[in-house]
PDB file of C-alpha atoms in Angstrom:
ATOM      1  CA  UNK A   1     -13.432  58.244  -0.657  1.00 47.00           C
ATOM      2  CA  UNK A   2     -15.049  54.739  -0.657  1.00 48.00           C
ATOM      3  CA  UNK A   3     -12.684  52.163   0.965  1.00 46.00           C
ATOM      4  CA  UNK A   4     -12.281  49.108  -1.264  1.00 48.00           C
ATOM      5  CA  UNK A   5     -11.411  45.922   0.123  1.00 46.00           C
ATOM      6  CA  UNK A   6      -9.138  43.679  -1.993  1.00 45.00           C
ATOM      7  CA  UNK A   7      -9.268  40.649  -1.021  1.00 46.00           C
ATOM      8  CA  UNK A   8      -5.927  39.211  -1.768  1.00 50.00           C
ATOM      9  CA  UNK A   9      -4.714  35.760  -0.617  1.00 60.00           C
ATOM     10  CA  UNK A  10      -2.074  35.763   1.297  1.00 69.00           C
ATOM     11  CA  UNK A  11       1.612  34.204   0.189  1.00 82.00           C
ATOM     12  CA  UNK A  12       2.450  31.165   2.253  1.00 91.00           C
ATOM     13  CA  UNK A  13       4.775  31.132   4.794  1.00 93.00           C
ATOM     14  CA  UNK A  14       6.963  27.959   5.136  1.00 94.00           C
ATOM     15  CA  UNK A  15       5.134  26.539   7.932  1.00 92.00           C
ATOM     16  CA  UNK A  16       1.684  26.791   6.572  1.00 92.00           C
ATOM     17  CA  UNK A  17       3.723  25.092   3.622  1.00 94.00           C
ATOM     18  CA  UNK A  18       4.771  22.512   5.667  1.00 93.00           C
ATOM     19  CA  UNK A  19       1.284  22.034   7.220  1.00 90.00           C
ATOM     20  CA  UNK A  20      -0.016  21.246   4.080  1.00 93.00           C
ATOM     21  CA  UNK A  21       2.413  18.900   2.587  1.00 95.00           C
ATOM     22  CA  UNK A  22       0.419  15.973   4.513  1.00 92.00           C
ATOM     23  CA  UNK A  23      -2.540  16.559   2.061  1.00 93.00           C
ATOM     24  CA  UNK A  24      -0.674  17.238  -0.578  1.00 96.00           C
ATOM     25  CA  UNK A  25       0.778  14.112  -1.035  1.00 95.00           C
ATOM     26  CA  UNK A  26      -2.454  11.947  -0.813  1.00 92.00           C
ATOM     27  CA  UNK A  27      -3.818  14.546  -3.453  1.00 93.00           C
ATOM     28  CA  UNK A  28      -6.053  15.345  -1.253  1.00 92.00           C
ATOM     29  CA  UNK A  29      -5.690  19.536  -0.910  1.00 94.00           C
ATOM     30  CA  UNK A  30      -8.224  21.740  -2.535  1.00 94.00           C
ATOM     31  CA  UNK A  31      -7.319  23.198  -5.598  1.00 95.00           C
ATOM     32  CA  UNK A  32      -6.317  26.881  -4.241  1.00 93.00           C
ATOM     33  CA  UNK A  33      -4.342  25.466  -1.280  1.00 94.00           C
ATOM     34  CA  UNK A  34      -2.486  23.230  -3.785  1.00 95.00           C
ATOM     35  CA  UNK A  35      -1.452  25.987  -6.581  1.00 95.00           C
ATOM     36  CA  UNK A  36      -0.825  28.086  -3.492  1.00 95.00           C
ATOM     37  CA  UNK A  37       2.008  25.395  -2.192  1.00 96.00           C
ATOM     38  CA  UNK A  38       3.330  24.836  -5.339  1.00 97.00           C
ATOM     39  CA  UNK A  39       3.483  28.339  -6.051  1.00 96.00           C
ATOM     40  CA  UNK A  40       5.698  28.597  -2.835  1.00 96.00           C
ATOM     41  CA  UNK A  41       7.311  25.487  -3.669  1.00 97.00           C
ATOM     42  CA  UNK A  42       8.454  27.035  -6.736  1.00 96.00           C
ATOM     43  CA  UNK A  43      10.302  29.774  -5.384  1.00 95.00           C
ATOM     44  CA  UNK A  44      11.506  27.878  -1.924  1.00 97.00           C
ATOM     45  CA  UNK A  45      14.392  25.452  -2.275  1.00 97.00           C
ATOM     46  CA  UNK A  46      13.788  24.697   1.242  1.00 96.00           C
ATOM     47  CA  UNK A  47      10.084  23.397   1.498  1.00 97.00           C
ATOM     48  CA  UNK A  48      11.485  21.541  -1.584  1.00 98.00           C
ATOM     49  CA  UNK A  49      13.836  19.920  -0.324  1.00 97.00           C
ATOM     50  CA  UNK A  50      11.592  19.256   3.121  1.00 96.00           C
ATOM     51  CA  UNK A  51       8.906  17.684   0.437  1.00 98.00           C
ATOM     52  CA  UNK A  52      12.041  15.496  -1.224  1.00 98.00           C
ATOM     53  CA  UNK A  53      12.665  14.073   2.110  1.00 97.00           C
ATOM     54  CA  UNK A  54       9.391  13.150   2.696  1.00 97.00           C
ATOM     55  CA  UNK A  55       8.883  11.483  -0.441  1.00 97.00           C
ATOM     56  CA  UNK A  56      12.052   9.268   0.244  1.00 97.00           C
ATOM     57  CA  UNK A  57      10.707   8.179   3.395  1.00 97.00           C
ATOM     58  CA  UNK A  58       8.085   7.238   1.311  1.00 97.00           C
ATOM     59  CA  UNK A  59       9.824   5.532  -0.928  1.00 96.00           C
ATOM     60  CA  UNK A  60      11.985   3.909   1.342  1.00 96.00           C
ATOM     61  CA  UNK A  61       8.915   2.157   3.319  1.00 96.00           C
ATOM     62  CA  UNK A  62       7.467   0.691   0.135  1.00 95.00           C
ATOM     63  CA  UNK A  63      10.835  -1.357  -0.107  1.00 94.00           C
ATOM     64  CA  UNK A  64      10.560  -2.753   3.142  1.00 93.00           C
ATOM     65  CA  UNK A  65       9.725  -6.350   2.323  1.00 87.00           C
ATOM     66  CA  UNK A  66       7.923  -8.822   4.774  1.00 85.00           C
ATOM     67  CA  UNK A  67      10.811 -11.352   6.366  1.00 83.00           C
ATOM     68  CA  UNK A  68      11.014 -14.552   4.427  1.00 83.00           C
ATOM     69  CA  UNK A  69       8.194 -17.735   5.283  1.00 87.00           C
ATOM     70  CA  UNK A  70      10.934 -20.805   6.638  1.00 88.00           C
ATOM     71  CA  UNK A  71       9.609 -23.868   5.053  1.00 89.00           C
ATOM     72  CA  UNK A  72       8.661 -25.104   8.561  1.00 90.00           C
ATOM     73  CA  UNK A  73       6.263 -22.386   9.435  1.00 88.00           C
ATOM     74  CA  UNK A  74       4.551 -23.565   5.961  1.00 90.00           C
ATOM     75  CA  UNK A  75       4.294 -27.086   6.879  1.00 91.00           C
ATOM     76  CA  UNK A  76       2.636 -26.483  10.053  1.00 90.00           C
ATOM     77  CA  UNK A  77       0.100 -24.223   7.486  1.00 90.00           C
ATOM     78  CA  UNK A  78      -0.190 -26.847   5.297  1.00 91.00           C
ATOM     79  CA  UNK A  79      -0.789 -29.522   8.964  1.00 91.00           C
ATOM     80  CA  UNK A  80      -3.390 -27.002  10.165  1.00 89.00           C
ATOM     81  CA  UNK A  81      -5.042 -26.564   6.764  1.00 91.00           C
ATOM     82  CA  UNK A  82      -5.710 -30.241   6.373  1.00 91.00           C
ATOM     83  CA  UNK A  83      -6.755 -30.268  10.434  1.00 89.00           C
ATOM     84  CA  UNK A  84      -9.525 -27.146   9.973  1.00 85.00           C
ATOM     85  CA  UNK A  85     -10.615 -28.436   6.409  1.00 82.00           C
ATOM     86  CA  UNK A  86     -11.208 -32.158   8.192  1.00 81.00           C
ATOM     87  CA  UNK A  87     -12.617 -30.901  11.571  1.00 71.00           C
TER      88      UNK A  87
ATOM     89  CA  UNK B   1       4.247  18.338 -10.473  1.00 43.00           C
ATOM     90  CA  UNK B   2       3.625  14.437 -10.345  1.00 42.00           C
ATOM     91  CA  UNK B   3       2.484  13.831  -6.538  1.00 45.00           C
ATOM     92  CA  UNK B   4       3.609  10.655  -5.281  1.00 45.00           C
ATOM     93  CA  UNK B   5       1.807   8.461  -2.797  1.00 45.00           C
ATOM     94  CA  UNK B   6       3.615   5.479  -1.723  1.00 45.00           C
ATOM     95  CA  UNK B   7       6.865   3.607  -3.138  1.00 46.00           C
ATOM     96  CA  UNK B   8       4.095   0.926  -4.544  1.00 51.00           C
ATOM     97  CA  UNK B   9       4.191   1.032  -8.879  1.00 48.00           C
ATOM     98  CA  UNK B  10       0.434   0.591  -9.983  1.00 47.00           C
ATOM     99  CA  UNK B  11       0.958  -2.131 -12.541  1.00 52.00           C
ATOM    100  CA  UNK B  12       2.569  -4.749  -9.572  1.00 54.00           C
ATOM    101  CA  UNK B  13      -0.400  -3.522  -7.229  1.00 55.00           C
ATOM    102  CA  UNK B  14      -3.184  -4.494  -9.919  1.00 58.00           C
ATOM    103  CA  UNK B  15      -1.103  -7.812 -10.879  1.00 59.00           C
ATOM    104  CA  UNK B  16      -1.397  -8.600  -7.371  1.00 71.00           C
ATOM    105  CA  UNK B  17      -4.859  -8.190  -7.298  1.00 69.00           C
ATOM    106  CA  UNK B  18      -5.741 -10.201 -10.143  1.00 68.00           C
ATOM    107  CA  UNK B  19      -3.446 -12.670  -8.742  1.00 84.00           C
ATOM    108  CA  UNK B  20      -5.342 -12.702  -5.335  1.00 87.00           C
ATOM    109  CA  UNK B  21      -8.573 -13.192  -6.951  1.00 89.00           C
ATOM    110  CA  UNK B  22      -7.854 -16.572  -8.737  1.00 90.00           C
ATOM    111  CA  UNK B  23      -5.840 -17.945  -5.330  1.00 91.00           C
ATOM    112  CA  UNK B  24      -9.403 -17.145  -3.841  1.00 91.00           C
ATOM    113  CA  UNK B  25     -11.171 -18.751  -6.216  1.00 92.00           C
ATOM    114  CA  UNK B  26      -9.427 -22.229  -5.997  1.00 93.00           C
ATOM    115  CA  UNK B  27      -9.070 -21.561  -2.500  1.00 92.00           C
ATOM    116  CA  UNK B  28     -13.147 -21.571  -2.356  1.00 92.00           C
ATOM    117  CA  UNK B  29     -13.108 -24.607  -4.214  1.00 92.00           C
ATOM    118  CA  UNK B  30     -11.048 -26.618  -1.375  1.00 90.00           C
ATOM    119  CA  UNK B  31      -7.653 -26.230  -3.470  1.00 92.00           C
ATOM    120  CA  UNK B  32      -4.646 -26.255  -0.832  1.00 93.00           C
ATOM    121  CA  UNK B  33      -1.768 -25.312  -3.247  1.00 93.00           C
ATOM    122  CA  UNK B  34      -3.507 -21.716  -3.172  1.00 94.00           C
ATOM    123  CA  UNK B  35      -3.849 -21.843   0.864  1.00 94.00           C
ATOM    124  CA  UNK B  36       0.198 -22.708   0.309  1.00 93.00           C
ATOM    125  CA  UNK B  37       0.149 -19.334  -1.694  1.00 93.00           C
ATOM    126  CA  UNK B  38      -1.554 -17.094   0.078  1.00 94.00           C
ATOM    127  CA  UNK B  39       0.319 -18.020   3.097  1.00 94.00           C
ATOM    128  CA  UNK B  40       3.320 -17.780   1.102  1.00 92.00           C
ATOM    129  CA  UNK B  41       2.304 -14.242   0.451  1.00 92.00           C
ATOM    130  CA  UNK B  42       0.715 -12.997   3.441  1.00 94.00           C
ATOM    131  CA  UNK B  43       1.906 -14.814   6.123  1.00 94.00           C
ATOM    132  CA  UNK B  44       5.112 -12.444   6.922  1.00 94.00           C
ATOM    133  CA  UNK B  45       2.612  -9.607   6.443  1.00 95.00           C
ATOM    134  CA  UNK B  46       0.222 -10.390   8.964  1.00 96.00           C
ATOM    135  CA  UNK B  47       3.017 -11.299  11.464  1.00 94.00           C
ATOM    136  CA  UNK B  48       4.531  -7.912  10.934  1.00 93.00           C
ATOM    137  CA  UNK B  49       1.245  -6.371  11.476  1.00 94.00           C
ATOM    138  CA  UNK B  50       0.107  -8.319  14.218  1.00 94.00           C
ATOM    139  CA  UNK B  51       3.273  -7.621  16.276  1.00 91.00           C
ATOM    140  CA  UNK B  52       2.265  -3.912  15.649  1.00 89.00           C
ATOM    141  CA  UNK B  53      -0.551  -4.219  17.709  1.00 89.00           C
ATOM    142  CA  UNK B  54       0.194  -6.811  20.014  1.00 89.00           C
ATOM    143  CA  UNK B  55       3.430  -6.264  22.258  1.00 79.00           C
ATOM    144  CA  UNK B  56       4.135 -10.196  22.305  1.00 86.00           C
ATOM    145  CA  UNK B  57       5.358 -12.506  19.373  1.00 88.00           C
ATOM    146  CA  UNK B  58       3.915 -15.480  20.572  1.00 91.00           C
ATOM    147  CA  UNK B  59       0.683 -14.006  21.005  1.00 91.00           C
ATOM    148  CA  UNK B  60       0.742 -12.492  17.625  1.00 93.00           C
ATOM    149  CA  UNK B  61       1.488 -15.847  16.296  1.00 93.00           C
ATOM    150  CA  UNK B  62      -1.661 -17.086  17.874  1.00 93.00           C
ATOM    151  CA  UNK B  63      -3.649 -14.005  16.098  1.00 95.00           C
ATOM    152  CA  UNK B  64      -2.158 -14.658  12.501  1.00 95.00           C
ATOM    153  CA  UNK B  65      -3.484 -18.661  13.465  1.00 94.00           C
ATOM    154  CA  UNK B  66      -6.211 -17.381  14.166  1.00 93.00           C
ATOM    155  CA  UNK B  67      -6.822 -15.365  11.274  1.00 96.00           C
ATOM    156  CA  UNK B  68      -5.971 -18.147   8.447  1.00 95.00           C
ATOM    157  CA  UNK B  69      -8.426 -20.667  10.756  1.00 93.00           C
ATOM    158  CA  UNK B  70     -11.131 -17.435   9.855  1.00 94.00           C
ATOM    159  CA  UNK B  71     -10.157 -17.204   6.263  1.00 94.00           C
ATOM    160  CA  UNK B  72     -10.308 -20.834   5.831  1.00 92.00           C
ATOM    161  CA  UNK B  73     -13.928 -21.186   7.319  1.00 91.00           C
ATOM    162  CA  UNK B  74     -15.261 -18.005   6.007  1.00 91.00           C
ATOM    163  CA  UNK B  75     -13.513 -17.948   2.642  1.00 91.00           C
ATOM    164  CA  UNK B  76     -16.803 -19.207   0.856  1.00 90.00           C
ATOM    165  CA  UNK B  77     -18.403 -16.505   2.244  1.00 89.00           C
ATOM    166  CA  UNK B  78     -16.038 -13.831   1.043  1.00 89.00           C
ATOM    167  CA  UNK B  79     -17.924 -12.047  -2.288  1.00 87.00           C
ATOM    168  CA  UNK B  80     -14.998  -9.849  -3.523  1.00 84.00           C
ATOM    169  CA  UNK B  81     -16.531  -6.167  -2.321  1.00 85.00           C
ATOM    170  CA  UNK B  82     -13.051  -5.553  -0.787  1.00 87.00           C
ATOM    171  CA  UNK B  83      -9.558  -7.253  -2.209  1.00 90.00           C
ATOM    172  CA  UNK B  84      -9.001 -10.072  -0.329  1.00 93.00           C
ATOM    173  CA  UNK B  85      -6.151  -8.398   0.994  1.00 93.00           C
ATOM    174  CA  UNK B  86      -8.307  -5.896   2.873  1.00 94.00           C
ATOM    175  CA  UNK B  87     -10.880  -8.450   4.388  1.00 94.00           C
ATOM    176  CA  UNK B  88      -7.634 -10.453   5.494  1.00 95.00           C
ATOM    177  CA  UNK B  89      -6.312  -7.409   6.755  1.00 96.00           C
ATOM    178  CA  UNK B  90      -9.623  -6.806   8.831  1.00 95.00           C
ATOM    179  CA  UNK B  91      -9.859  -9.963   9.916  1.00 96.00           C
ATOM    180  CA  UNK B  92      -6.466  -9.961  11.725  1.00 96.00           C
ATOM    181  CA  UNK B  93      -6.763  -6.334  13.189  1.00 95.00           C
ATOM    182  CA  UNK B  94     -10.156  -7.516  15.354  1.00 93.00           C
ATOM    183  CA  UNK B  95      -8.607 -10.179  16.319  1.00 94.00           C
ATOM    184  CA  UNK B  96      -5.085  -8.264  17.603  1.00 93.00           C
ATOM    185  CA  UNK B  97      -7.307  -5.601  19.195  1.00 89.00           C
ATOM    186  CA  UNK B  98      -9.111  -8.223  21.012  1.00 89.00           C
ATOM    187  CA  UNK B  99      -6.211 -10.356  21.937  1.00 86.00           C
ATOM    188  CA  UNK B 100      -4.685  -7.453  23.980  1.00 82.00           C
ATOM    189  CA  UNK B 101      -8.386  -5.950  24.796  1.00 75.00           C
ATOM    190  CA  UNK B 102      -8.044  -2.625  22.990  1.00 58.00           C
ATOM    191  CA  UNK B 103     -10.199  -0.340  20.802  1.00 48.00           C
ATOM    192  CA  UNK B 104      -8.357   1.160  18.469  1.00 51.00           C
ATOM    193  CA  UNK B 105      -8.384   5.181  19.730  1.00 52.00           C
ATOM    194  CA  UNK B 106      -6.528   7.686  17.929  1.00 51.00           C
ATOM    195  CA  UNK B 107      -5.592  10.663  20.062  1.00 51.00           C
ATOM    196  CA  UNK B 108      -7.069  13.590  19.494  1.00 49.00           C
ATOM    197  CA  UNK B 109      -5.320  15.791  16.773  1.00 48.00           C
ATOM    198  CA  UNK B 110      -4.941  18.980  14.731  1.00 51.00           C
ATOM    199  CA  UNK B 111      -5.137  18.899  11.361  1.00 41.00           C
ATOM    200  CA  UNK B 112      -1.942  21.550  12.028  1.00 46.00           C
ATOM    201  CA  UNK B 113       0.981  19.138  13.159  1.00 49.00           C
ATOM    202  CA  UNK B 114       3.781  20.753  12.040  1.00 51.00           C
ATOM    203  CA  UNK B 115       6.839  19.448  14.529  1.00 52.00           C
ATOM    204  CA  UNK B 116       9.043  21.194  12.854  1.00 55.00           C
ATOM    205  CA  UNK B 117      11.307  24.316  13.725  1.00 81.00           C
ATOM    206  CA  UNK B 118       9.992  27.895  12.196  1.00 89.00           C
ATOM    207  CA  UNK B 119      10.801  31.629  13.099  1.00 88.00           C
ATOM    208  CA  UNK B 120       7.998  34.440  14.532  1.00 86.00           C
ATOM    209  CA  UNK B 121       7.609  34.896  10.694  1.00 89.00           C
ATOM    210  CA  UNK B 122       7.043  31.282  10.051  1.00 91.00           C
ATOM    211  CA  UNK B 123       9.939  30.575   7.871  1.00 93.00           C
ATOM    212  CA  UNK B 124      12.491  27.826   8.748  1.00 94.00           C
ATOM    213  CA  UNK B 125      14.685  28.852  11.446  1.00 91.00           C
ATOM    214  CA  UNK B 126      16.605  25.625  10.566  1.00 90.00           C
ATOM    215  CA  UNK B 127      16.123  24.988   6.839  1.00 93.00           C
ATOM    216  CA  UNK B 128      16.637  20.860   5.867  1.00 93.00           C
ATOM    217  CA  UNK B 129      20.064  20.386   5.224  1.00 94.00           C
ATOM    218  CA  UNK B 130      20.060  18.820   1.219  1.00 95.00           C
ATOM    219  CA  UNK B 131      20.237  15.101   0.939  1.00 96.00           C
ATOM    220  CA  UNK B 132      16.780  14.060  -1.115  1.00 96.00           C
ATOM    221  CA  UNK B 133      19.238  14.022  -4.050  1.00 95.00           C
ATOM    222  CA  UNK B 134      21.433  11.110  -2.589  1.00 94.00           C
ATOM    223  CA  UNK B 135      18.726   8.736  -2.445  1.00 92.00           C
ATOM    224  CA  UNK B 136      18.183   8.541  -6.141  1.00 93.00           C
ATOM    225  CA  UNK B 137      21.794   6.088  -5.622  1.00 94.00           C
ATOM    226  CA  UNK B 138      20.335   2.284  -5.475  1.00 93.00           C
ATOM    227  CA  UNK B 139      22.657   1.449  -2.314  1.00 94.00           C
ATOM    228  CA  UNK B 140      21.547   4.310  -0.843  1.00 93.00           C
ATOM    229  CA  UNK B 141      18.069   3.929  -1.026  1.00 93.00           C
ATOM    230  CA  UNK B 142      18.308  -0.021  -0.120  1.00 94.00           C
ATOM    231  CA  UNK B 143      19.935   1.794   3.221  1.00 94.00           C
ATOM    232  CA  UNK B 144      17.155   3.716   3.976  1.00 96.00           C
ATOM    233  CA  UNK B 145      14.898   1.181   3.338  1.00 95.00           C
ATOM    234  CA  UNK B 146      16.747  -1.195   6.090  1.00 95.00           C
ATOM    235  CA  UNK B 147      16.992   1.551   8.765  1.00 96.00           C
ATOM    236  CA  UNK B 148      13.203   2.262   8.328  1.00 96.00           C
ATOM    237  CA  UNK B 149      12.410  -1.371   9.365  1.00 94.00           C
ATOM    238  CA  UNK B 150      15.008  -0.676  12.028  1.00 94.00           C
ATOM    239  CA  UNK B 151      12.919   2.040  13.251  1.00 95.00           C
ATOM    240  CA  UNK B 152       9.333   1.030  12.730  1.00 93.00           C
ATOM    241  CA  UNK B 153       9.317  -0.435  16.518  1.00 91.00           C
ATOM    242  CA  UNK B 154      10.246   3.519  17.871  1.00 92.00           C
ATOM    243  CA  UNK B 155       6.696   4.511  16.566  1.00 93.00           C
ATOM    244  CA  UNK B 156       3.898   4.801  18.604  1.00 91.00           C
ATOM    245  CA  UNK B 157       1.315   2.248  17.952  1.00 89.00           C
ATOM    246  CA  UNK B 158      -1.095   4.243  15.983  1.00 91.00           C
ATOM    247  CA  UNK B 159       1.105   5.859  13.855  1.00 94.00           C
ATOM    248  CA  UNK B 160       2.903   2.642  13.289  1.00 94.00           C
ATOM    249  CA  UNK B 161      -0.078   0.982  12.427  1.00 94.00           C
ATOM    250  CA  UNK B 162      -1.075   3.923   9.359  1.00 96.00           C
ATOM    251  CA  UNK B 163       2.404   3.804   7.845  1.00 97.00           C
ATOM    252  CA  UNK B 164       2.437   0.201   7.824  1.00 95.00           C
ATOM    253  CA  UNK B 165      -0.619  -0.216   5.743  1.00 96.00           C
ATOM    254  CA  UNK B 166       0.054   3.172   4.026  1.00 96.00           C
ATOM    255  CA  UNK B 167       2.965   3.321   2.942  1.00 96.00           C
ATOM    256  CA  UNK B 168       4.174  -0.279   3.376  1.00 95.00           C
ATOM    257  CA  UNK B 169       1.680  -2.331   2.317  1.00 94.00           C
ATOM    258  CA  UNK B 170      -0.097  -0.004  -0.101  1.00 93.00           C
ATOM    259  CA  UNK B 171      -3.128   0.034   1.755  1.00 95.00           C
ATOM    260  CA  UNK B 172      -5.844   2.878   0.306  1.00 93.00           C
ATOM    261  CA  UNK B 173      -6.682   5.470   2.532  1.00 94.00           C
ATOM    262  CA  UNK B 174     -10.124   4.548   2.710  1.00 94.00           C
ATOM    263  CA  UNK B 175      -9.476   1.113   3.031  1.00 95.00           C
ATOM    264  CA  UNK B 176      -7.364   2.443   6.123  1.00 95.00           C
ATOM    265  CA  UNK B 177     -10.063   4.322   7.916  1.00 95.00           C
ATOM    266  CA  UNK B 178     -12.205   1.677   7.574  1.00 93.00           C
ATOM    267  CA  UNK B 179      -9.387  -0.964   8.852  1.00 94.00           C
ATOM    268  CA  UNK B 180      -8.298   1.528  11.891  1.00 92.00           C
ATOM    269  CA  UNK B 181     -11.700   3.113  12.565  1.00 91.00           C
ATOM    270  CA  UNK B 182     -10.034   6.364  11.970  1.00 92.00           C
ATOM    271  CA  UNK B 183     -11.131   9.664  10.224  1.00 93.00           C
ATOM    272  CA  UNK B 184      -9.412  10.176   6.904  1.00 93.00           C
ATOM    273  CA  UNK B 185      -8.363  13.591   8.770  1.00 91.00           C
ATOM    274  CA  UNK B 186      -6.356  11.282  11.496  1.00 92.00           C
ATOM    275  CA  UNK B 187      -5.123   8.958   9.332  1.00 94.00           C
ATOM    276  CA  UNK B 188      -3.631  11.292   7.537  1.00 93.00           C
ATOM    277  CA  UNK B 189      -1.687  13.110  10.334  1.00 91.00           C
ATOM    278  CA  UNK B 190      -0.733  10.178  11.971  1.00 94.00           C
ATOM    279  CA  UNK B 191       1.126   8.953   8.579  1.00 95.00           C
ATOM    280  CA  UNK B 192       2.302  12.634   8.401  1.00 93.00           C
ATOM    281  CA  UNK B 193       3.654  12.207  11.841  1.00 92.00           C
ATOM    282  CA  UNK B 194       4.715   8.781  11.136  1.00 95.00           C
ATOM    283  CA  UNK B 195       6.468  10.184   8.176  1.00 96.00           C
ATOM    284  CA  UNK B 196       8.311  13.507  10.058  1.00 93.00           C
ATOM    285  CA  UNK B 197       9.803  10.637  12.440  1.00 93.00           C
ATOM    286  CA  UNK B 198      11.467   8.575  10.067  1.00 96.00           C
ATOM    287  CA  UNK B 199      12.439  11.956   8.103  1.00 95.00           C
ATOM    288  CA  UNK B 200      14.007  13.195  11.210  1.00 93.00           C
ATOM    289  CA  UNK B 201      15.698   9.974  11.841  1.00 94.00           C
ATOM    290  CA  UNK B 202      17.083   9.386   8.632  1.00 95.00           C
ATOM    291  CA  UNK B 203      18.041  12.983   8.265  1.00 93.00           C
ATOM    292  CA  UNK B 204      20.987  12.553  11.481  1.00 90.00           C
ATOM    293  CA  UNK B 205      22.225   9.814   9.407  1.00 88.00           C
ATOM    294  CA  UNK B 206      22.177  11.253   5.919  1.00 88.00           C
ATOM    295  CA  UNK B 207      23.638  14.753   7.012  1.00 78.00           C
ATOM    296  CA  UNK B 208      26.113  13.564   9.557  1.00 70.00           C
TER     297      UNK B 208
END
């Protein structure tokens, strides 16, 4: 009998999951890892939820606004403009 | 699925573009209400990113001075190849790297940094305790949003660095390599690392 070898890919595990998530979020996985994550995405609330979290981190560091420019700071812009632009 | 990248929605990003682009303009031709502007604008960002580099606020100060004096001289030079918020960006991290006489050298890493907790069979031997859900609240994501300035300084430098321009500022990840003189491959695992920090962080407060 002739052995035939099936190549199958194997399911992820969470932590190759996990592993991936880095790429997967800059869009940046190959086609076959990414249906592979979301196809173990699908069926694990877990990595889910891990991938929610990340994405509010994410979220939460675009709303982290720059302190506020005191009007003093500016002025001694403005002084040093006028100083560089005369020099 | 949608994939998200950072908290940054398009339409603002290209508005500030556009926006950037005229300010340049005038400020080419010699007018000083758009040095006012972009120093409006930028100025808190490049103090925020030159303290990342630089341990001392003073001589961060003298960095972001330094950088406007370079913008101000070279402006006529710059031809648009970058957004002006890149070149500015550029600008100020060779002259924090110099100030503190440091090349920028990410460690060396693999592309498999997975800090969390797994099992012999590689599932979670501590699965994430649900709380992705609670940040969809407005107070609660203004929260998280406070405690991640909180703990920016608890980084290490080079991950620091990546999230800032990643995911604060919006920064491209090309535009990042070239800024950081990084792989994409490292830039992307110190965000990821960056990232798994603040996760962990966030996730004593959320859960407990």
């Amino acid at each position: 009998m002739r052995l035939r070898f099936w190549r199958r890919r194997r399911a992820l595990v969470c932590r190759d999951a996990v592993a991936l998530m880095a790429a997967y979020l800059d869009d940046a996985l190959p086609t076959s890892d990414r249906t592979r994550l979301e196809e173990h995405l699908d069926g694990c609330p877990h990595c889910s939820e891990y991938l929610a979290q990340l994405r509010v981190v994410i979220d939460a560091s675009g709303q982290v606004t720059p302190a506020d420019l005191d009007d003093d700071t500016l002025d001694e812009f403005v002084d040093l403009y006028r100083r560089w632009r005369s020099g | 699925m949608v994939v998200a990248t950072t908290g940054h929605p398009l339409d603002v990003r290209c508005l500030a573009v556009a926006d950037d682009r005229d300010l340049v303009a005038r400020l080419q031709a010699g007018d000083e209400s758009a040095f006012v502007e972009l120093v409006r604008t930028y100025q808190p960002r490049l103090q925020r990113l030159a303290e990342s580099v630089v341990s001392s606020r003073s001589v961060a100060e003298e960095v972001v001075q330094d950088t406007w004096l370079a913008v101000v001289r070279g402006v006529e030079r710059f031809e648009g190849r970058s957004t002006f918020k890149t070149w500015l960006f550029h600008i100020l991290l060779n002259r924090a790297r110099s100030a503190v006489g440091r090349e920028h050298r990410a460690p060396p890493l693999s592309s498999e940094d997975v800090s969390e907790r797994f099992d012999a069979n590689g599932a979670w031997a501590t699965p994430p305790v649900p709380w992705a859900e609670q940040a969809e609240d407005r107070l609660v994501a203004q929260h998280l949003a406070e405690r991640v300035r909180e703990l920016l300084p608890e980084l290490p430098a080079a991950q620091r660095e990546v999230l800032l321009l990643r995911d604060i500022e919006g920064v491209s990840a090309p535009d990042v390599c070239e800024l950081l003189g990084v792989s994409d491959g490292n830039q992307r695992v110190l965000l990821h690392r960056a990232r798994v920090h603040l996760r962990q962080k966030l996730d004593l407060e959320m859960h407990s």
